[in-house]
Coordinates of N, CA and C and ligand atoms in Angstrom, one line a residue:
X7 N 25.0 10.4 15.1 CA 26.1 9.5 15.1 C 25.7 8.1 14.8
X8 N 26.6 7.4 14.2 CA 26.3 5.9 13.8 C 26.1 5.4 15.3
X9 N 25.6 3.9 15.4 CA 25.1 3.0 16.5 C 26.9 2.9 16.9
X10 N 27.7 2.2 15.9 CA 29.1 2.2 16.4 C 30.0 2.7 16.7
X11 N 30.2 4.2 16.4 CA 30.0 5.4 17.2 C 30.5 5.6 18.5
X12 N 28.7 5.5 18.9 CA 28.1 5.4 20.6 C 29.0 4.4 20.8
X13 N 28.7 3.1 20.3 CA 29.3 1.9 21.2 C 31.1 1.9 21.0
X14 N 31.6 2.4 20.5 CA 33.1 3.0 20.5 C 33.5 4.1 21.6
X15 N 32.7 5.1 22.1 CA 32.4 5.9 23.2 C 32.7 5.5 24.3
X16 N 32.0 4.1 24.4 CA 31.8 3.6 25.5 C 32.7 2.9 25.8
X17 N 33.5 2.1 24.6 CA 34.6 1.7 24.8 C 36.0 2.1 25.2
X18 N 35.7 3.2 24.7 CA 37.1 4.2 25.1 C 36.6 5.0 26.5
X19 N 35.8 5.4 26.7 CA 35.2 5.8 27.6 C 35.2 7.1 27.7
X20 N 34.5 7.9 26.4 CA 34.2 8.9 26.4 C 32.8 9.2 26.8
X21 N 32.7 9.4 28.0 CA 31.4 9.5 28.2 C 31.1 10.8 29.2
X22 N 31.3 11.5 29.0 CA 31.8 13.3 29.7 C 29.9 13.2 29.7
X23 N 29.0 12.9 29.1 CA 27.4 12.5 29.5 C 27.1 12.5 30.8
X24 N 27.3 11.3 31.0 CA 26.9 10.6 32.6 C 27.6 11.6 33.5
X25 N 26.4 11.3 34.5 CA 26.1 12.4 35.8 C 26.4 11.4 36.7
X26 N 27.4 12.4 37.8 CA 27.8 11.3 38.8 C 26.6 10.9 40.0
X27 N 25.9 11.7 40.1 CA 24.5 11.8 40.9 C 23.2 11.7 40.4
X28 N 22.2 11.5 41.3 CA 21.1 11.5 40.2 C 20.4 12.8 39.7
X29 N 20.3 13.2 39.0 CA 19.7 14.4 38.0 C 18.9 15.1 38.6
X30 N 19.0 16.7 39.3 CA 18.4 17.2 40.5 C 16.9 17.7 39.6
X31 N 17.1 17.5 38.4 CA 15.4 18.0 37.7 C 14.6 16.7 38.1
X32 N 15.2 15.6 37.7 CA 14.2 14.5 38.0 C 13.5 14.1 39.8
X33 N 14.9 14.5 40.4 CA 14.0 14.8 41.7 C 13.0 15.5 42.0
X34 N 13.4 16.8 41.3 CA 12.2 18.2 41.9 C 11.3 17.9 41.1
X35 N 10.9 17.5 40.1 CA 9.8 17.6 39.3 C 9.4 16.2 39.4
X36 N 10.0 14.7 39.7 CA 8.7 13.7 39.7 C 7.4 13.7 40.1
X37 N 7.6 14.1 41.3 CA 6.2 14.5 42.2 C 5.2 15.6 40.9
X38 N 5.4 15.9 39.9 CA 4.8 16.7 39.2 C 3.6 15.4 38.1
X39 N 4.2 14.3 38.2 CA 4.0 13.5 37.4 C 2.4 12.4 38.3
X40 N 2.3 13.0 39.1 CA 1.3 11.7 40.2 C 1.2 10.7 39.5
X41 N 2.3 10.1 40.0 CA 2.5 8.6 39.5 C 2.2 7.8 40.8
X42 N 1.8 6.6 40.6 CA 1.7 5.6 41.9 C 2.6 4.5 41.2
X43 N 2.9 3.9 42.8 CA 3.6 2.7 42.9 C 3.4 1.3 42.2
X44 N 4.8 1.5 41.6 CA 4.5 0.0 40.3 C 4.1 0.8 38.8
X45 N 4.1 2.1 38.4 CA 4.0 2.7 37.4 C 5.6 2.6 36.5
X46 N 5.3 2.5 35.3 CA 6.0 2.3 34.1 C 6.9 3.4 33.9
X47 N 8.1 3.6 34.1 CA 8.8 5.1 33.4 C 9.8 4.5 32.8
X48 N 9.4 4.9 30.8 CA 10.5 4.5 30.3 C 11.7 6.0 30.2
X49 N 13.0 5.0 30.0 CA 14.4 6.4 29.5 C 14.9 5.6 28.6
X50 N 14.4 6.8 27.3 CA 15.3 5.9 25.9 C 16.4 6.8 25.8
X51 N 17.3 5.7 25.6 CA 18.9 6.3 25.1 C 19.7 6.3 26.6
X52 N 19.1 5.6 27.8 CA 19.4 5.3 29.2 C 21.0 5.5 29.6
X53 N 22.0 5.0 28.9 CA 23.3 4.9 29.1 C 23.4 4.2 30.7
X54 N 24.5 4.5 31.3 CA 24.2 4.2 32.5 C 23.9 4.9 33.5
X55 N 22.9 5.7 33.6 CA 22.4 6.7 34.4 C 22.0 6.5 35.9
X56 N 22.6 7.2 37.1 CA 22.0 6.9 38.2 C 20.5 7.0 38.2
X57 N 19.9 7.9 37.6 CA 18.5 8.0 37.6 C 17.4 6.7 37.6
X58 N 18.3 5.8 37.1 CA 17.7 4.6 36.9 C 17.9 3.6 37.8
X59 N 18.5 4.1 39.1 CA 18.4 2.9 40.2 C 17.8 3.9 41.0
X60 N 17.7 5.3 41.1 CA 17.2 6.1 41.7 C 15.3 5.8 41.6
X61 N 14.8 5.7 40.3 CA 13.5 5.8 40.1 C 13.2 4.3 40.5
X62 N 13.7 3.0 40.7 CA 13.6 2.0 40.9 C 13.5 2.0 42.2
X63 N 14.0 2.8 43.2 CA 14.3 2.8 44.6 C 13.5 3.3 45.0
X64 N 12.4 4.0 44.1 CA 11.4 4.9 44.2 C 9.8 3.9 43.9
X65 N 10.5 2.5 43.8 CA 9.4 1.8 43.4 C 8.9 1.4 42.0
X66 N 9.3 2.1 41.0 CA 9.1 2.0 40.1 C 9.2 1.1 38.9
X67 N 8.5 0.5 38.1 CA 9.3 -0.3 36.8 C 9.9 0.8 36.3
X68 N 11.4 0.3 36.0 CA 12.1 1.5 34.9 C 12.5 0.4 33.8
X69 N 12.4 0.7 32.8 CA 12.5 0.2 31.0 C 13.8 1.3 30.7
X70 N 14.5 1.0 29.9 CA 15.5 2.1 29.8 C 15.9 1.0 28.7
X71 N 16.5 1.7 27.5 CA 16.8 1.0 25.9 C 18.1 1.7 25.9
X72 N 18.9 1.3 25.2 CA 21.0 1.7 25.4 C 21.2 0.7 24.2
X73 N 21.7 1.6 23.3 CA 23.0 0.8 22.2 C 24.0 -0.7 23.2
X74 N 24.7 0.2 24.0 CA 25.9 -0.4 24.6 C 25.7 -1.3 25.6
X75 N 26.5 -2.1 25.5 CA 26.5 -3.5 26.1 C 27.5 -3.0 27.3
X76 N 28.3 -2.2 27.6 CA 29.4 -1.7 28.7 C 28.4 -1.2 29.5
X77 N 27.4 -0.2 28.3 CA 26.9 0.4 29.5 C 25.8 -0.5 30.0
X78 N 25.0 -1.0 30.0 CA 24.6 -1.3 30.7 C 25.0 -2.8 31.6
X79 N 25.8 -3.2 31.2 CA 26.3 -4.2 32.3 C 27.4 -3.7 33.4
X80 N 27.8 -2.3 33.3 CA 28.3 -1.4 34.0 C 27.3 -1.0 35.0
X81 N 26.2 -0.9 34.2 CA 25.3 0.2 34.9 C 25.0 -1.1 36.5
X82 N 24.6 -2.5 35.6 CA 24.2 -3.5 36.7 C 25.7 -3.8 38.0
X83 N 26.7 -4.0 37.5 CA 28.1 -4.0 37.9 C 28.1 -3.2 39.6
X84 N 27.8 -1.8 38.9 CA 28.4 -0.9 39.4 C 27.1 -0.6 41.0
X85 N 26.2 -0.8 40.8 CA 25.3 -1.3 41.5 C 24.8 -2.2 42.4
X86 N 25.5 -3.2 42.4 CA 26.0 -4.4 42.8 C 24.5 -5.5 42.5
X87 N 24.0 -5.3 41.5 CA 23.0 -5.9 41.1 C 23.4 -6.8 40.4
X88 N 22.2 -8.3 40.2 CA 22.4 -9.4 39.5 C 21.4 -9.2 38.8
X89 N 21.5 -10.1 37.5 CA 20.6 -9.6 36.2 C 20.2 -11.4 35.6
X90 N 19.4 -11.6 35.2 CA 18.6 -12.2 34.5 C 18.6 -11.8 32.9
X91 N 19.2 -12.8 31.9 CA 19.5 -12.4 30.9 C 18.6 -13.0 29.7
X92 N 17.6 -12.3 28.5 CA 17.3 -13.4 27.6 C 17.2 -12.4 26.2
X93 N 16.8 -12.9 25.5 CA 17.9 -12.5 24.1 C 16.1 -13.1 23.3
X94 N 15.9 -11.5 22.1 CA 14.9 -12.0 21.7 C 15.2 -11.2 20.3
X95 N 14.9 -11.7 19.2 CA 15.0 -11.4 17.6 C 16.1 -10.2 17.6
X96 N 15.1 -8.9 18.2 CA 15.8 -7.3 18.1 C 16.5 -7.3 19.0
X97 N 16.6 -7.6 20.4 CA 17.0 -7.3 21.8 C 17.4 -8.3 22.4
X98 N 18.6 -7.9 23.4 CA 18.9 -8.1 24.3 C 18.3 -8.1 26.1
X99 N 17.6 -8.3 26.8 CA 17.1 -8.0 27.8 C 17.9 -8.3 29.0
X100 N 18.0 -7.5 30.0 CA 18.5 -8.1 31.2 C 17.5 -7.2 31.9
X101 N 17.7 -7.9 33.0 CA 16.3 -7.6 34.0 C 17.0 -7.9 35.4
X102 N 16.6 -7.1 36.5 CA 16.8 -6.8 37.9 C 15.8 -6.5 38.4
X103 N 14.8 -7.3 39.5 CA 13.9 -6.8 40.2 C 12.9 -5.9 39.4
X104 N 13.1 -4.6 39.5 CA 11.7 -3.7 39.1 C 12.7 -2.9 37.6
X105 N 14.2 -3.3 37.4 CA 14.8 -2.7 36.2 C 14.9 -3.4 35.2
X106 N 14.1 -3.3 33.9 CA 14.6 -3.4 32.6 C 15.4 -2.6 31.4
X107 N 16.4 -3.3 31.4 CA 17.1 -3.1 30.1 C 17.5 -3.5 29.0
X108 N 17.1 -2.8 28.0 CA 16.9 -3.5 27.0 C 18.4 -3.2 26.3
X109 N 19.1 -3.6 25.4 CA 20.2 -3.8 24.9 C 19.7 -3.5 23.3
X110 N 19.6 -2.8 22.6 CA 19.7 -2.5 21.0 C 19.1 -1.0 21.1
X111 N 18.3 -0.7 19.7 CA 18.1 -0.2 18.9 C 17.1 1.0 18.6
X112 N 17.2 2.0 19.6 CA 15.5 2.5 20.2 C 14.8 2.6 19.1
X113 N 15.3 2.3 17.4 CA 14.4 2.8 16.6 C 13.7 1.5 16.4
X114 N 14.4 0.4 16.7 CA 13.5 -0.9 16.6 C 12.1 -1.1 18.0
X115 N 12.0 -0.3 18.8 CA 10.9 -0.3 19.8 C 10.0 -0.4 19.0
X116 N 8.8 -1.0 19.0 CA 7.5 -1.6 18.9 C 6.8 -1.2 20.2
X117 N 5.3 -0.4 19.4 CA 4.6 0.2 20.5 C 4.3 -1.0 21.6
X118 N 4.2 -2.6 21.5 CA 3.9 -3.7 22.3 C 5.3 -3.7 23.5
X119 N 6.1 -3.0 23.2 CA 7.5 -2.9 24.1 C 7.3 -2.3 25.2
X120 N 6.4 -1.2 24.9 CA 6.5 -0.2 26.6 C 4.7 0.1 26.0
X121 N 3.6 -0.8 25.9 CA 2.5 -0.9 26.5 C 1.9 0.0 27.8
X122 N 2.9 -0.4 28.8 CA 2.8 -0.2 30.5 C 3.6 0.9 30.8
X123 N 3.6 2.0 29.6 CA 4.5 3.2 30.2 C 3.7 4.2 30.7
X124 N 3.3 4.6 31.5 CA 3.2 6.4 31.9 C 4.1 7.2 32.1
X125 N 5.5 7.0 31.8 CA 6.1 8.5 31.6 C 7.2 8.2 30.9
X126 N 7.9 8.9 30.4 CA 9.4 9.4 29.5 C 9.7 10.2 30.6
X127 N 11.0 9.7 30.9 CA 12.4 10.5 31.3 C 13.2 10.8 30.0
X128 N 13.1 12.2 29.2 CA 14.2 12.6 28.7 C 15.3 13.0 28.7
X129 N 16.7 12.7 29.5 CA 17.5 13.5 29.6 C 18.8 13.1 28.8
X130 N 19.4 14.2 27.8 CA 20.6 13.7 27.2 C 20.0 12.8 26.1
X131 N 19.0 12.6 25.6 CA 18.4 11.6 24.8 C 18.4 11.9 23.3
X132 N 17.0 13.2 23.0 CA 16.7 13.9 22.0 C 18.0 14.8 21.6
X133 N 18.9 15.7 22.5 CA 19.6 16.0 22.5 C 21.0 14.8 21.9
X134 N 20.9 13.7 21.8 CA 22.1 13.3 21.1 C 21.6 12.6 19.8
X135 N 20.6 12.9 19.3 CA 20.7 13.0 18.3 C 20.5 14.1 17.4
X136 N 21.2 13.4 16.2 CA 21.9 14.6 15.5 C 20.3 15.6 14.5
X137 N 20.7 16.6 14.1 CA 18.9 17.6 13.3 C 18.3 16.3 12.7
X138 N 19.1 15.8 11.5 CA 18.7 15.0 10.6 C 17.6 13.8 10.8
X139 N 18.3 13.7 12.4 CA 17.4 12.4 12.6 C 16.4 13.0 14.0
X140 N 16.1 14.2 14.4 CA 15.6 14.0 15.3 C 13.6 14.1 15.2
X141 N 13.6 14.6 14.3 CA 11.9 14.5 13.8 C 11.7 12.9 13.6
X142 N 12.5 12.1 13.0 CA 12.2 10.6 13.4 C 12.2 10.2 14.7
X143 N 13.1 10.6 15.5 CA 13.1 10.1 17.0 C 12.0 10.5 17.9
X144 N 11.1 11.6 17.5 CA 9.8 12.2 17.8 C 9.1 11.1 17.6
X145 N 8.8 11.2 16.5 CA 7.7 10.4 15.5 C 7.7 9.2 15.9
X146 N 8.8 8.5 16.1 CA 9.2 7.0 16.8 C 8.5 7.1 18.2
X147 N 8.8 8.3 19.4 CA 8.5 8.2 20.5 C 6.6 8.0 20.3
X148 N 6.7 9.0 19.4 CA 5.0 9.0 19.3 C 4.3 8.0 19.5
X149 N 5.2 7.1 18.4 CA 4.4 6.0 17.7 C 4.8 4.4 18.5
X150 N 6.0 4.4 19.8 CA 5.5 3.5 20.9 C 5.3 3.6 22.2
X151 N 5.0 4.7 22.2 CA 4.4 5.0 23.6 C 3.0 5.2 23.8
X152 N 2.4 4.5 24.9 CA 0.7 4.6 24.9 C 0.3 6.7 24.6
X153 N -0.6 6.8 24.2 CA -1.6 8.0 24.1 C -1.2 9.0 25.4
X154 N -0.7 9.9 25.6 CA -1.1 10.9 26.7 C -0.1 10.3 27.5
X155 N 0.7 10.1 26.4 CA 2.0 9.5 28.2 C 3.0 10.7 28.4
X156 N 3.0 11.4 29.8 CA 3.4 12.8 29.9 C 5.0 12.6 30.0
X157 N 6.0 13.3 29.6 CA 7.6 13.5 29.2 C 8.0 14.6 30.4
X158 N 9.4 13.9 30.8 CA 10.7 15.0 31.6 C 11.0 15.0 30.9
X159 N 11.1 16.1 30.1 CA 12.3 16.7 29.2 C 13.6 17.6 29.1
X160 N 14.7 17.3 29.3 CA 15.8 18.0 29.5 C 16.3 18.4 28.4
X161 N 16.8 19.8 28.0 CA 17.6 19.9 26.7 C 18.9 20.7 26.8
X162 N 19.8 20.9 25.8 CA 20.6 21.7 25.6 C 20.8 23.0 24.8
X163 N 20.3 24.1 24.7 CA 20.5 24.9 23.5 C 22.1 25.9 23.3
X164 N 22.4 26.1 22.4 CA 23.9 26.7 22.1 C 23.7 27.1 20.6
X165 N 24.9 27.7 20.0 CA 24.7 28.5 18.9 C 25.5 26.7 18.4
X166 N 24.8 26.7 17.1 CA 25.5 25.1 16.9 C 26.7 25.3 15.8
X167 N 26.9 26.4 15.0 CA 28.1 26.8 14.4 C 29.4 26.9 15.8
X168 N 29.1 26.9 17.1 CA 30.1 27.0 17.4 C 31.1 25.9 18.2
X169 N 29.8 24.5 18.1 CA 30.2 23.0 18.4 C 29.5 22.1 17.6
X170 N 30.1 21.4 17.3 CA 29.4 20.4 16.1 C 28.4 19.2 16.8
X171 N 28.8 19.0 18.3 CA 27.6 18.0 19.0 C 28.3 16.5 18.1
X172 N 27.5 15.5 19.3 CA 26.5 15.8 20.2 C 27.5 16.2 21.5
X173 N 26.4 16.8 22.7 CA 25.2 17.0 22.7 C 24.9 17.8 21.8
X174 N 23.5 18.1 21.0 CA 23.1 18.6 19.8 C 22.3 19.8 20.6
X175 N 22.4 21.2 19.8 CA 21.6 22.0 20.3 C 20.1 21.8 20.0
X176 N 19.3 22.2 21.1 CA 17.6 21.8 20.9 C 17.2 22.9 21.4
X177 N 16.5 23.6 20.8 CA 15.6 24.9 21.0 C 14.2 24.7 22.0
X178 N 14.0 25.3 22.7 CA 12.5 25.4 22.9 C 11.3 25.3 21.5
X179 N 11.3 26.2 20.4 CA 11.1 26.2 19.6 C 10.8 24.8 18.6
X180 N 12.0 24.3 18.7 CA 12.4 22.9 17.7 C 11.6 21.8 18.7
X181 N 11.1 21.8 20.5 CA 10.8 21.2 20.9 C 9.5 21.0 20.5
X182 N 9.1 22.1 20.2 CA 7.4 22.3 19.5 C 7.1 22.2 18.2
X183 N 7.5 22.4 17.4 CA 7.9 21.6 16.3 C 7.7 19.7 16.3
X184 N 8.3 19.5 17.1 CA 8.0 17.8 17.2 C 7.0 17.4 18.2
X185 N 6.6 18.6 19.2 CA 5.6 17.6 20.0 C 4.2 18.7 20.1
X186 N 4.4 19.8 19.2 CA 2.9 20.7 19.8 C 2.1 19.7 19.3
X187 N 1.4 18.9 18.3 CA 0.5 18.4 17.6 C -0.2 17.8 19.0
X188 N 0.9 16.8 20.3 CA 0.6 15.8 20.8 C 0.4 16.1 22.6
X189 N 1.3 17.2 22.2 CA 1.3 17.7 24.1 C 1.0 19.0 24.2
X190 N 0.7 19.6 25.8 CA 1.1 20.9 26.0 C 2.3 21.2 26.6
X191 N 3.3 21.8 26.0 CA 4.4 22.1 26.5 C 4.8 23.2 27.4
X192 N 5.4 22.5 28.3 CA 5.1 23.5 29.7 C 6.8 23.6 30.2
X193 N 7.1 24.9 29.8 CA 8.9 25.0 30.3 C 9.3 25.5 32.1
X194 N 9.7 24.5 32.5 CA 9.6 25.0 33.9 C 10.8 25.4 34.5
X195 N 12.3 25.0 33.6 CA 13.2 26.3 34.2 C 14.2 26.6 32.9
X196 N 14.9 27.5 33.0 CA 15.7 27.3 31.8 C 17.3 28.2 33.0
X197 N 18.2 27.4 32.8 CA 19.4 28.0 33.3 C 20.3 28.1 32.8
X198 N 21.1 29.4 32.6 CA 22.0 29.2 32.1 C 23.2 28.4 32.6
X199 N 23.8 27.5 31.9 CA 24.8 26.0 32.5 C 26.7 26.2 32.0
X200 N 26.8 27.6 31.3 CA 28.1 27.8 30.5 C 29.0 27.6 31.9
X201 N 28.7 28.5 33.0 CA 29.9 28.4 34.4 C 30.3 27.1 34.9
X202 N 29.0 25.8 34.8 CA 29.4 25.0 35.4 C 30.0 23.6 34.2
X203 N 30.5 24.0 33.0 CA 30.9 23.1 32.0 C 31.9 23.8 31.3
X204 N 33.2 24.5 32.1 CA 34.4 25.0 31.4 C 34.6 24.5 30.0
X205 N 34.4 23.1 29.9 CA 35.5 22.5 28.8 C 34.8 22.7 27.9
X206 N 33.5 23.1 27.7 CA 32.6 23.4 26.7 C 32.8 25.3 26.7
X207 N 33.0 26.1 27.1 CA 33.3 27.4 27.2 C 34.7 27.4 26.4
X208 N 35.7 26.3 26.5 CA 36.7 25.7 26.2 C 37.1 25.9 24.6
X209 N 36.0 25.0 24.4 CA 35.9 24.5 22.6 C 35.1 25.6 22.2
X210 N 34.6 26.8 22.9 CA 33.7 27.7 21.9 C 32.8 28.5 22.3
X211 N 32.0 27.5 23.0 CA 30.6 28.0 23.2 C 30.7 29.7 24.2
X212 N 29.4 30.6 23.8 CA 29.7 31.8 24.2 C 28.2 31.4 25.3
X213 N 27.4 30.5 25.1 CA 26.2 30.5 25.4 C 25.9 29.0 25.6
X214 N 25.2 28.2 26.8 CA 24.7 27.1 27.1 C 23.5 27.3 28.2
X215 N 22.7 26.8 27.4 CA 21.0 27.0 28.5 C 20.8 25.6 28.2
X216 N 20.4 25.4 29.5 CA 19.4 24.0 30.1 C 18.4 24.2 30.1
X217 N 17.2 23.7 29.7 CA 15.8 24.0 29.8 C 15.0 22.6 30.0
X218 N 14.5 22.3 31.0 CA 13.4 21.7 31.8 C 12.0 21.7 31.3
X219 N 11.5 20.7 30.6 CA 9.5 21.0 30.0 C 9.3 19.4 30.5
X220 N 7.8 19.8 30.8 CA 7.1 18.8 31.0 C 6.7 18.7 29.5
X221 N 6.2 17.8 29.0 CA 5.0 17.3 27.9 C 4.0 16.8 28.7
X222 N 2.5 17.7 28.7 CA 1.6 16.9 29.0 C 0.8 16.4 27.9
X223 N 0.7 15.1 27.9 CA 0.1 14.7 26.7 C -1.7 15.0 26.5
X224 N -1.6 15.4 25.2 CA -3.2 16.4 25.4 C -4.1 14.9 25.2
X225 N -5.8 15.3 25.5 CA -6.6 14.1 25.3 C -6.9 13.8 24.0
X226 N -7.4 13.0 23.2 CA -7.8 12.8 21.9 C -8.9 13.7 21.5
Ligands
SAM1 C1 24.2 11.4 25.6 S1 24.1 9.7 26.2 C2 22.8 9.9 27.4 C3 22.6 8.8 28.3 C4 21.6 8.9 29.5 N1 20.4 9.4 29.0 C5 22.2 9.8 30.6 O1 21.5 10.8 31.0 O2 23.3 9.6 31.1 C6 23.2 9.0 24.9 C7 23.2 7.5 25.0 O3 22.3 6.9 24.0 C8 22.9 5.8 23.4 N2 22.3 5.7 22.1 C9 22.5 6.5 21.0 N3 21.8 6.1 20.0 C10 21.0 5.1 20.4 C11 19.9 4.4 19.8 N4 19.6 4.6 18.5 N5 19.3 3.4 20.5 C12 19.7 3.1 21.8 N6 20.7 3.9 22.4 C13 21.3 4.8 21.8 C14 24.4 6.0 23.5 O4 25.1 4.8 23.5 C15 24.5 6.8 24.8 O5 24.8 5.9 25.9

């Protein structure tokens, strides 16, 4: 989808995405990540996610990059958080205590932007974008995130003749395709999700699996 698109989504407020809670994979599996306190976790394509006041409450710097300007001043809003605002060539930044968010373009990230990351939260991310573009959105993660930085990765798979997306269907398979070269890919649940998303059984779908992988990033 175009950037204006998304940011028309938000305006109308189609956003059937966002989880009213925080994302029960990211709870069970952090602890998988042995992170210590004051560690970097970036979430590109963040929208306004609880997970991001959740992982901050957890101590954390969270970095999180969003097209939309709703969403993330929703995200601070709704939170009852105050923000610190400054404005630089590519980006927008607003900042809260241990949360950054950045306001533009995840393809404009520069590996000097998240320096200080040890992990990717993927969820809903890779998955909204569309086939065409998603070997760039790899290639881009590759290329600004430090070496060996280990990935939550959430996806969606479905037969894609029978919904046009997003969410886009992502294979286990197509996951390895963009990241064997860099990680070992480790699948830790896959569930079937059709019972608990009628309106998607609705438009089509005969089949919806969730699948949960770490990326551990291999050594050089
Ligand atoms: C499917 S939503 C997922 C949001 C979030 N990860 C969550 O779990 O709720 C995808 C989000 O990515 C944003 N987005 C899409 N393309 C983007 C891009 N190129 N750069 C930054 N944000 C983008 C959209 O505005 C939307 O909020």
């Amino acid at each position: 989808m175009h950037p204006d698109q998304w940011r028309d989504r938000w305006k109308q407020n189609r956003i059937g995405f966002h989880e009213p809670t925080v994302n029960p994979y990211l709870c069970r599996y952090l602890p998988e990540f042995n992170l210590n306190q004051g560690d970097t976790i970036f979430l590109p394509l963040c929208g306004k996610a609880h997970d991001i006041a959740w992982l901050a409450q957890q101590g954390f710097q969270v970095v999180g990059i969003e097209l939309s300007e709703i969403a993330i001043v929703s995200f601070f809003s709704e939170h009852d958080l105050t923000y610190q605002q400054s404005e630089s060539e590519r980006f927008i930044l607003r900042k809260s205590g241990n949360i950054s968010l950045i306001q533009g373009d995840y393809f404009d990230l520069q590996r000097q932007d998240l320096s200080a990351c040890k992990m990717v939260y993927d969820r809903a991310s890779l998955i909204a974008i569309d086939a065409a573009n998603r070997g760039r959105y790899c290639t881009h993660m590759l290329s600004i995130i430090p070496q060996i930085t280990d990935q939550l990765l959430i996806t969606l798979d479905y037969d894609q003749a029978q919904m046009k997306g997003p969410p886009y269907a992502v294979s286990t398979a197509e996951v390895g395709q963009h990241y064997n070269s860099e990680y070992s890919i480790n699948r830790l649940e896959q569930n079937d999700v059709l019972d608990e998303r009628p309106r998607w059984r609705d438009q089509g779908l005969t089949r919806l699996t969730e699948t949960v992988f770490i990326l551990n990033g291999k050594k050089a």
